[in-house]
mmCIF file of C-alpha atoms in Angstrom:
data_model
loop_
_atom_site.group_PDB
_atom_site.id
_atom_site.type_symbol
_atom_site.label_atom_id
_atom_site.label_comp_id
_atom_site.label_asym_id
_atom_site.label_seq_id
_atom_site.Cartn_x
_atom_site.Cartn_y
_atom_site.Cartn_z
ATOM 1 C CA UNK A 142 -10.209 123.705 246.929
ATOM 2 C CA UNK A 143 -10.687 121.443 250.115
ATOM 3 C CA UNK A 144 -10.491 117.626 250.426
ATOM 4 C CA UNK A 145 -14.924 117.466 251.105
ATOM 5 C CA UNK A 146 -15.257 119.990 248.118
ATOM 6 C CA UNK A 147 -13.282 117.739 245.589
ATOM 7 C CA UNK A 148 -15.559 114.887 246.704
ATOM 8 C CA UNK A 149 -18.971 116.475 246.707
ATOM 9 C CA UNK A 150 -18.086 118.074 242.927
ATOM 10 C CA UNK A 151 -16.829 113.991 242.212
ATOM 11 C CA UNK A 152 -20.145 112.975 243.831
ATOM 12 C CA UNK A 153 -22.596 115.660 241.508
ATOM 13 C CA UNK A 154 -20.752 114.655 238.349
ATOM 14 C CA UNK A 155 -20.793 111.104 238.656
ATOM 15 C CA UNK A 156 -24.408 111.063 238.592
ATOM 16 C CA UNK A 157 -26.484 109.112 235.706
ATOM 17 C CA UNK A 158 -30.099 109.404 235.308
ATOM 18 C CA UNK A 159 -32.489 110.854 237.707
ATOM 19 C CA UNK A 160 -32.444 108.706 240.746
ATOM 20 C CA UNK A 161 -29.141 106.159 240.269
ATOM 21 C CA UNK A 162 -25.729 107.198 240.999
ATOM 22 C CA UNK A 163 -22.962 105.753 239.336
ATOM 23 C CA UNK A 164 -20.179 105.373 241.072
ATOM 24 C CA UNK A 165 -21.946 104.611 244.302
ATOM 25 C CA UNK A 166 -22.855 107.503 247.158
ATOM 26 C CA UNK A 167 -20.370 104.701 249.327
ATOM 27 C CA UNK A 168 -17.266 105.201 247.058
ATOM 28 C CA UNK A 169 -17.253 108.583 248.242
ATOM 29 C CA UNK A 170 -19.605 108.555 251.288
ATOM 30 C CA UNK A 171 -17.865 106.089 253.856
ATOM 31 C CA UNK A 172 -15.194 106.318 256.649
ATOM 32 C CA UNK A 173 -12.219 106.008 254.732
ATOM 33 C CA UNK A 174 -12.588 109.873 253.218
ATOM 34 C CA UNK A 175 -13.849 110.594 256.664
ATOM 35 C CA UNK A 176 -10.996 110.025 258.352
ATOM 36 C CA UNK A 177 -9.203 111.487 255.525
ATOM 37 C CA UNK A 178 -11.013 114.557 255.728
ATOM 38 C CA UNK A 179 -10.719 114.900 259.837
ATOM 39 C CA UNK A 180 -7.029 114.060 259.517
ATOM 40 C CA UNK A 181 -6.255 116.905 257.433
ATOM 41 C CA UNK A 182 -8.295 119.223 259.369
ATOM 42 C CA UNK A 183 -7.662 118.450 262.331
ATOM 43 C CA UNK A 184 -3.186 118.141 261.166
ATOM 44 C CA UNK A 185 -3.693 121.930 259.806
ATOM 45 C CA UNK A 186 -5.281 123.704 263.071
ATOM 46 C CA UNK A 187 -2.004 122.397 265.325
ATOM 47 C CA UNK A 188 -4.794 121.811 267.963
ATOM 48 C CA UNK A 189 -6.196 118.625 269.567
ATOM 49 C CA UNK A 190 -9.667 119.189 268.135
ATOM 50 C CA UNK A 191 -11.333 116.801 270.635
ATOM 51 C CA UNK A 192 -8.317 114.082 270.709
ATOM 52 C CA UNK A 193 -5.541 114.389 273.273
ATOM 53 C CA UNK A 194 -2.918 115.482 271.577
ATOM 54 C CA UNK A 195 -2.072 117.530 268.279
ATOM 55 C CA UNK A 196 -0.585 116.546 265.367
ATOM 56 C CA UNK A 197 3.264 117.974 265.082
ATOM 57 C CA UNK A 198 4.056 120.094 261.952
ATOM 58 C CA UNK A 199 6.429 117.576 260.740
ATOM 59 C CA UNK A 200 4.294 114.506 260.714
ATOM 60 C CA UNK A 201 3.420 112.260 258.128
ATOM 61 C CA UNK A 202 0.150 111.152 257.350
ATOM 62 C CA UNK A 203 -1.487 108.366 255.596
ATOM 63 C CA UNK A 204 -4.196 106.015 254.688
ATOM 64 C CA UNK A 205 -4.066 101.980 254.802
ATOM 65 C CA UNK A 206 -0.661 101.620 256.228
ATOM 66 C CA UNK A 207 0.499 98.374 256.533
ATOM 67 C CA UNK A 208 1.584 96.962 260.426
ATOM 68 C CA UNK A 209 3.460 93.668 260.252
ATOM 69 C CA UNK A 210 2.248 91.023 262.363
ATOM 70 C CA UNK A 211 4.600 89.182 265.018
ATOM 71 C CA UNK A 212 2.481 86.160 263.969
ATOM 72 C CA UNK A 213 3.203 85.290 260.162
ATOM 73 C CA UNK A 214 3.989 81.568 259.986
ATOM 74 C CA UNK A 215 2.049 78.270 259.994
ATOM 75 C CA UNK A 216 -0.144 76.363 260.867
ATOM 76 C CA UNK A 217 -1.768 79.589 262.737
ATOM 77 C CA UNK A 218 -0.813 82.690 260.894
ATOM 78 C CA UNK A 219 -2.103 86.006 259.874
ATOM 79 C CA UNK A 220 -1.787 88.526 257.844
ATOM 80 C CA UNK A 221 -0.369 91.737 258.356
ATOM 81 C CA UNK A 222 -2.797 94.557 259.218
ATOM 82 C CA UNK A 223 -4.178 97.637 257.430
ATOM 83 C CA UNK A 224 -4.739 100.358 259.501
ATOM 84 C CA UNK A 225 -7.384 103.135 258.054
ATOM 85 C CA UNK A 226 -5.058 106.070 259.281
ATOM 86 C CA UNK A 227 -1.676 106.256 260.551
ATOM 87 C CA UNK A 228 0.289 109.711 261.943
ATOM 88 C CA UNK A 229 3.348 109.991 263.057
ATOM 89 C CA UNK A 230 7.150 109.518 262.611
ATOM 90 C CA UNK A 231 7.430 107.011 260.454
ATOM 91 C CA UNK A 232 8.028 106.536 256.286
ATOM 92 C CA UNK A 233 7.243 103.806 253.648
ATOM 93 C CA UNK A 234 9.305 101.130 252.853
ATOM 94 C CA UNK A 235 11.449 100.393 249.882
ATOM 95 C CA UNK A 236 11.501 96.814 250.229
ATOM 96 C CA UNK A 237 8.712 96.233 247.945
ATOM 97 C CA UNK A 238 5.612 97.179 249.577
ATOM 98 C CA UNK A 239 3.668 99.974 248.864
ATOM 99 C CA UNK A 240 1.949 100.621 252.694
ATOM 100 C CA UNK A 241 4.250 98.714 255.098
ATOM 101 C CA UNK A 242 6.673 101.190 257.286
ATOM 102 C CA UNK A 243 9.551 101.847 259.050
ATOM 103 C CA UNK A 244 9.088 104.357 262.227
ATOM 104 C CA UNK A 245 11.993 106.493 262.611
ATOM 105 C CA UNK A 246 14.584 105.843 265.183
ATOM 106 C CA UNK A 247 13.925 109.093 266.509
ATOM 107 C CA UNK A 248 10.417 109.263 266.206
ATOM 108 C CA UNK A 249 8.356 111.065 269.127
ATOM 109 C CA UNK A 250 4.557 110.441 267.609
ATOM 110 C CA UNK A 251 3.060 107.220 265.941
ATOM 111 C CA UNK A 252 -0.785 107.255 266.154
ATOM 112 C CA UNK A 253 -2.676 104.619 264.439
ATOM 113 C CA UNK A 254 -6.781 105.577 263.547
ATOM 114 C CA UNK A 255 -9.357 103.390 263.007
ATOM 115 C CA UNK A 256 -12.265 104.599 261.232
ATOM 116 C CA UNK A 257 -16.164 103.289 262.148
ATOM 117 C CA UNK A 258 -19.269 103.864 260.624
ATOM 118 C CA UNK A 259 -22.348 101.443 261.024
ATOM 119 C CA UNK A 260 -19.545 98.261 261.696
ATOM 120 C CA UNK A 261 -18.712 96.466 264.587
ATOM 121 C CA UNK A 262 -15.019 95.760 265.641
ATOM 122 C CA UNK A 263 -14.037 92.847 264.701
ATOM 123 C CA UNK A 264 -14.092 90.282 267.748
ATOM 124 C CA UNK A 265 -11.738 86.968 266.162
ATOM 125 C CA UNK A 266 -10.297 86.329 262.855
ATOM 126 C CA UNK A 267 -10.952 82.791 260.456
ATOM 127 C CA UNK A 268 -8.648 80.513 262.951
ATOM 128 C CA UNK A 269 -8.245 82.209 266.297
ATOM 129 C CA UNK A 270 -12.153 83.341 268.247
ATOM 130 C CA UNK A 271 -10.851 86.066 270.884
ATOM 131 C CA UNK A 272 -8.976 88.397 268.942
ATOM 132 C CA UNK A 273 -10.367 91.196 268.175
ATOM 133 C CA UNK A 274 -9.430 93.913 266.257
ATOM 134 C CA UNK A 275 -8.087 95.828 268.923
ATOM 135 C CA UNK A 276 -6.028 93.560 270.303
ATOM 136 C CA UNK A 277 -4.368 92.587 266.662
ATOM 137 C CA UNK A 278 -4.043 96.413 265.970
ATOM 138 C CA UNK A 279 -2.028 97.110 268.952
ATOM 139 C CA UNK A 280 -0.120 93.856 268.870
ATOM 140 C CA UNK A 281 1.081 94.666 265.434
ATOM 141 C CA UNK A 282 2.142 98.667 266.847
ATOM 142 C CA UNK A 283 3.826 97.029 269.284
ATOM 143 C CA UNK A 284 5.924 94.665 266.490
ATOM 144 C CA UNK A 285 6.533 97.771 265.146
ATOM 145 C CA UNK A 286 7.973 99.466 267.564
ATOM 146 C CA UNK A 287 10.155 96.224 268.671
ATOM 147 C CA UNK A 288 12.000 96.799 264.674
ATOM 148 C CA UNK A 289 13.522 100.022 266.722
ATOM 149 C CA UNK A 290 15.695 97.720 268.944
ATOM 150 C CA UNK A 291 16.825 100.448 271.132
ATOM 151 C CA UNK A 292 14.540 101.798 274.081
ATOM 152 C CA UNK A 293 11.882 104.379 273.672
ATOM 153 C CA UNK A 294 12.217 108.092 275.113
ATOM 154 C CA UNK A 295 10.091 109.196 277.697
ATOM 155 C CA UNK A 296 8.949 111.718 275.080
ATOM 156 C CA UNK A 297 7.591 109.430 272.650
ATOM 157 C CA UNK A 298 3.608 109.049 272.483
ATOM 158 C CA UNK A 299 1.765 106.425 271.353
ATOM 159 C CA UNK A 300 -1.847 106.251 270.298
ATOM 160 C CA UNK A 301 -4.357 104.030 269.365
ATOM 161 C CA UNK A 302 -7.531 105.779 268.433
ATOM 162 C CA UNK A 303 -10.773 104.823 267.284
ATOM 163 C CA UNK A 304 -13.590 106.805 265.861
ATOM 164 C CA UNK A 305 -17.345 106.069 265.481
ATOM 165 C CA UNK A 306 -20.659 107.783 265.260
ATOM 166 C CA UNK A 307 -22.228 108.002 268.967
ATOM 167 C CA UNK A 308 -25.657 106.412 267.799
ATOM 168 C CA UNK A 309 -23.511 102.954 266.919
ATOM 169 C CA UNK A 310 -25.486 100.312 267.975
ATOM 170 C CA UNK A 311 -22.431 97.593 267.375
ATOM 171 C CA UNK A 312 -19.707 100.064 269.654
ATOM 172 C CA UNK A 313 -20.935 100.669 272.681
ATOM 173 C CA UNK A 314 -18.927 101.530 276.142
ATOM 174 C CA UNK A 315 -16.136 100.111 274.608
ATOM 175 C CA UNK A 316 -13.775 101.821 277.366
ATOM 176 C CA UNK A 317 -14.913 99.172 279.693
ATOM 177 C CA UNK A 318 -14.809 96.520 276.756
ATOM 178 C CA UNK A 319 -11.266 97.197 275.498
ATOM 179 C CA UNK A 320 -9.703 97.713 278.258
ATOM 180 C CA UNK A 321 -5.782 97.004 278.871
ATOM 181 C CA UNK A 322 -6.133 94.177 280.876
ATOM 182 C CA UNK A 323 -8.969 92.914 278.133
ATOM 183 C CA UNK A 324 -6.560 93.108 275.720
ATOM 184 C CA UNK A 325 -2.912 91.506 277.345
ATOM 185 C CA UNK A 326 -5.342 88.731 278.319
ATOM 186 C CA UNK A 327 -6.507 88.314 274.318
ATOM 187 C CA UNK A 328 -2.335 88.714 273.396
ATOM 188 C CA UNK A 329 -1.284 86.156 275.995
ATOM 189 C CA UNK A 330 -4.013 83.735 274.655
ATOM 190 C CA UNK A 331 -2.869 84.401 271.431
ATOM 191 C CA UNK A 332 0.895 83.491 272.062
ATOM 192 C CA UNK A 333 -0.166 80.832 274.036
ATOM 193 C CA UNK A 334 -1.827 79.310 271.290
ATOM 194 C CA UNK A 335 0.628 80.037 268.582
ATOM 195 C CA UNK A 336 3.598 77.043 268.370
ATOM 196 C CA UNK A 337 5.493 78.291 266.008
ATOM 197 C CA UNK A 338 8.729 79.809 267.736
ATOM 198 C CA UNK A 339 11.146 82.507 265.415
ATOM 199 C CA UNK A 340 13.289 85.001 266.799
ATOM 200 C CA UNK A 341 10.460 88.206 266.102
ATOM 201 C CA UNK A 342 8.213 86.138 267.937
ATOM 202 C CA UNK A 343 10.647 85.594 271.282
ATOM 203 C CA UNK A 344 11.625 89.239 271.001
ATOM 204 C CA UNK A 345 7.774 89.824 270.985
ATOM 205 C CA UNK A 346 6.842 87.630 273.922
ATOM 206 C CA UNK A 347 9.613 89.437 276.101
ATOM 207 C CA UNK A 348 8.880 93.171 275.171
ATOM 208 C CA UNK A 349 5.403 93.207 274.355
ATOM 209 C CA UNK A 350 3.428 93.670 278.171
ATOM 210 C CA UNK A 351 5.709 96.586 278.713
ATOM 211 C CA UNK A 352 5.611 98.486 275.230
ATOM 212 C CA UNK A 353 1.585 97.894 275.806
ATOM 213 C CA UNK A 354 1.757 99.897 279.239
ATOM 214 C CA UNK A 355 3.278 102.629 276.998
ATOM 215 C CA UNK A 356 0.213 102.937 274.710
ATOM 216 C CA UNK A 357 -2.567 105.498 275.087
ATOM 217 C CA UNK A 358 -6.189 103.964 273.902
ATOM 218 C CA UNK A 359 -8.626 106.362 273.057
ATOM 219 C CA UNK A 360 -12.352 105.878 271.550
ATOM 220 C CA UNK A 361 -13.504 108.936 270.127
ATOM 221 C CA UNK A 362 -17.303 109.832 268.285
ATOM 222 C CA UNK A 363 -17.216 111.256 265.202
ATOM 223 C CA UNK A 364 -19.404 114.279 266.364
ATOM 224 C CA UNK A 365 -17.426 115.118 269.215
ATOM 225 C CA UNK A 366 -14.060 115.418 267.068
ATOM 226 C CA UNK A 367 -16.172 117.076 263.980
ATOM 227 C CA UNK A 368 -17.757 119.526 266.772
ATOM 228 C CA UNK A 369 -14.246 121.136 268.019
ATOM 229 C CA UNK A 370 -13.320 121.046 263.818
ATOM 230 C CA UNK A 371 -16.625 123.322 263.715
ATOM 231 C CA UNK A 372 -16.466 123.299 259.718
ATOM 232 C CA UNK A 373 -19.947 122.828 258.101
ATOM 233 C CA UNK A 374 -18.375 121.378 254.668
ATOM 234 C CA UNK A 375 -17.007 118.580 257.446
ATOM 235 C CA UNK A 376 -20.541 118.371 258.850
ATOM 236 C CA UNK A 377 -22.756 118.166 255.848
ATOM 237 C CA UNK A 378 -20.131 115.431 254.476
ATOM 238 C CA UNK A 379 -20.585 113.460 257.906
ATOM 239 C CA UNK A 380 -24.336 113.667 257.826
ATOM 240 C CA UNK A 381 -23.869 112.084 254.289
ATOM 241 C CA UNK A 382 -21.640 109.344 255.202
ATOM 242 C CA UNK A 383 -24.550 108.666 258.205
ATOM 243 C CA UNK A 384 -27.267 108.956 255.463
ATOM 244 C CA UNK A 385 -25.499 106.484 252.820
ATOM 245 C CA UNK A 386 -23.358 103.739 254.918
ATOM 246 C CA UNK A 387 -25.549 103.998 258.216
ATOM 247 C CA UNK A 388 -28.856 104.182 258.775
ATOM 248 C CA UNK A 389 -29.739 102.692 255.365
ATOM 249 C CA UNK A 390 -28.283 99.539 256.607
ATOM 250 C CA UNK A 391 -30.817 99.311 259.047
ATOM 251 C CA UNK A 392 -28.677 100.107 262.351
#
């Protein structure tokens, strides 16, 4: 039984009385088993199903890893990211988290997915206005990758991909809004901003401009990936996810 057909059968049972669902359509309904749904799709055809690239046979997958941020202390600090879908070379930790990783020395694929519905990216955090998400997403990749200390093969790829419906009214053109200069200009303000020297951070502020070079950005609509998928399970689930996190939030 596929991923969608667990969810509708989870969906059907879990309703009480005639016209109330308990647990909520979103529980099940949202971009989170979205992108769950398209990763394992599109990870089982071997094909690039609309992206640029295909996921390897030996790749791991998984949901709300954990990217550490180069900027954890005081006065200005942050937390470490969750990103909605990461693929790639790369395992969990044993050091006591349950989402944070380590990419693999030899790794030749990390591609981190961000997952959109009817939500804007996020343009600043609580203490520091012109950040976005983008920019924080990448930055952390790019810590990341620094934990390698060695340089990377001309065979590695590198991804940053986001996904949202084409009717979005809070994404729009955002090739020409996140673009690389856009975002080294956001990083530099950032570590210009940020006092608080540690060694991560220096290695950071040396490395960082050229491991961005290195990765491929790539904003993606959820029809055109679901389109080359061409599943209708996929495609009745996506029209639900637009019916109960979208439109009825007035976007």
């Amino acid at each position: 039984m596929s991923m969608i057909s667990i969810l509708n059968d989870l969906f059907e049972i879990s309703k009480v009385g005639k016209d109330w669902l308990f647990p909520p359509s979103l529980l099940i309904y949202n971009e989170g088993w979205l992108l769950r749904a398209v990763l394992q799709l599109w990870a089982s055809s071997r094909e690039n199903k609309g992206l640029s690239f295909s996921c390897p046979k030996e790749a791991a997958l998984f949901s709300e890893a954990q990217l550490r941020t180069p900027f954890y202390k005081a006065p200005l600090k942050e937390t470490h990211t969750h990103v909605d879908g990461l693929v790639g070379d790369f395992t969990i930790r044993r050091d006591g988290t349950k989402s944070g990783i380590n990419i693999k020395q030899d790794f030749k694929l990390l591609a981190v997915f961000e997952a959109k519905m009817y939500s804007g990216l996020a343009q600043g955090t609580t203490k520091i206005e012109n950040y976005s998400q983008v920019s924080r997403t990448i930055a952390c990749m790019i810590n990341e990758l620094l934990t390698l200390k060695k340089p990377l093969a001309e065979s590695c790829s590198i991804y940053y991909v986001v996904l949202y419906p084409k009717d979005s009214t809070k994404i729009r053109q955002p090739e020409q809004k996140y673009t690389k200069d856009n975002i080294k200009k956001e990083i530099a303000c950032r570590l210009k901003d940020y006092e608080v020297s540690h060694s991560i951070l220096e290695q950071f502020n040396a490395e960082w401009e050229r491991l961005l070079n290195l990765i491929k950005i790539e904003f993606k609509t959820w029809e055109e990936i679901i389109k080359q998928i061409n599943q209708a399970e996929l495609e009745t689930f996506y029209r639900n996810c637009v019916k109960y996190g979208g439109k009825e939030k007035g976007d």
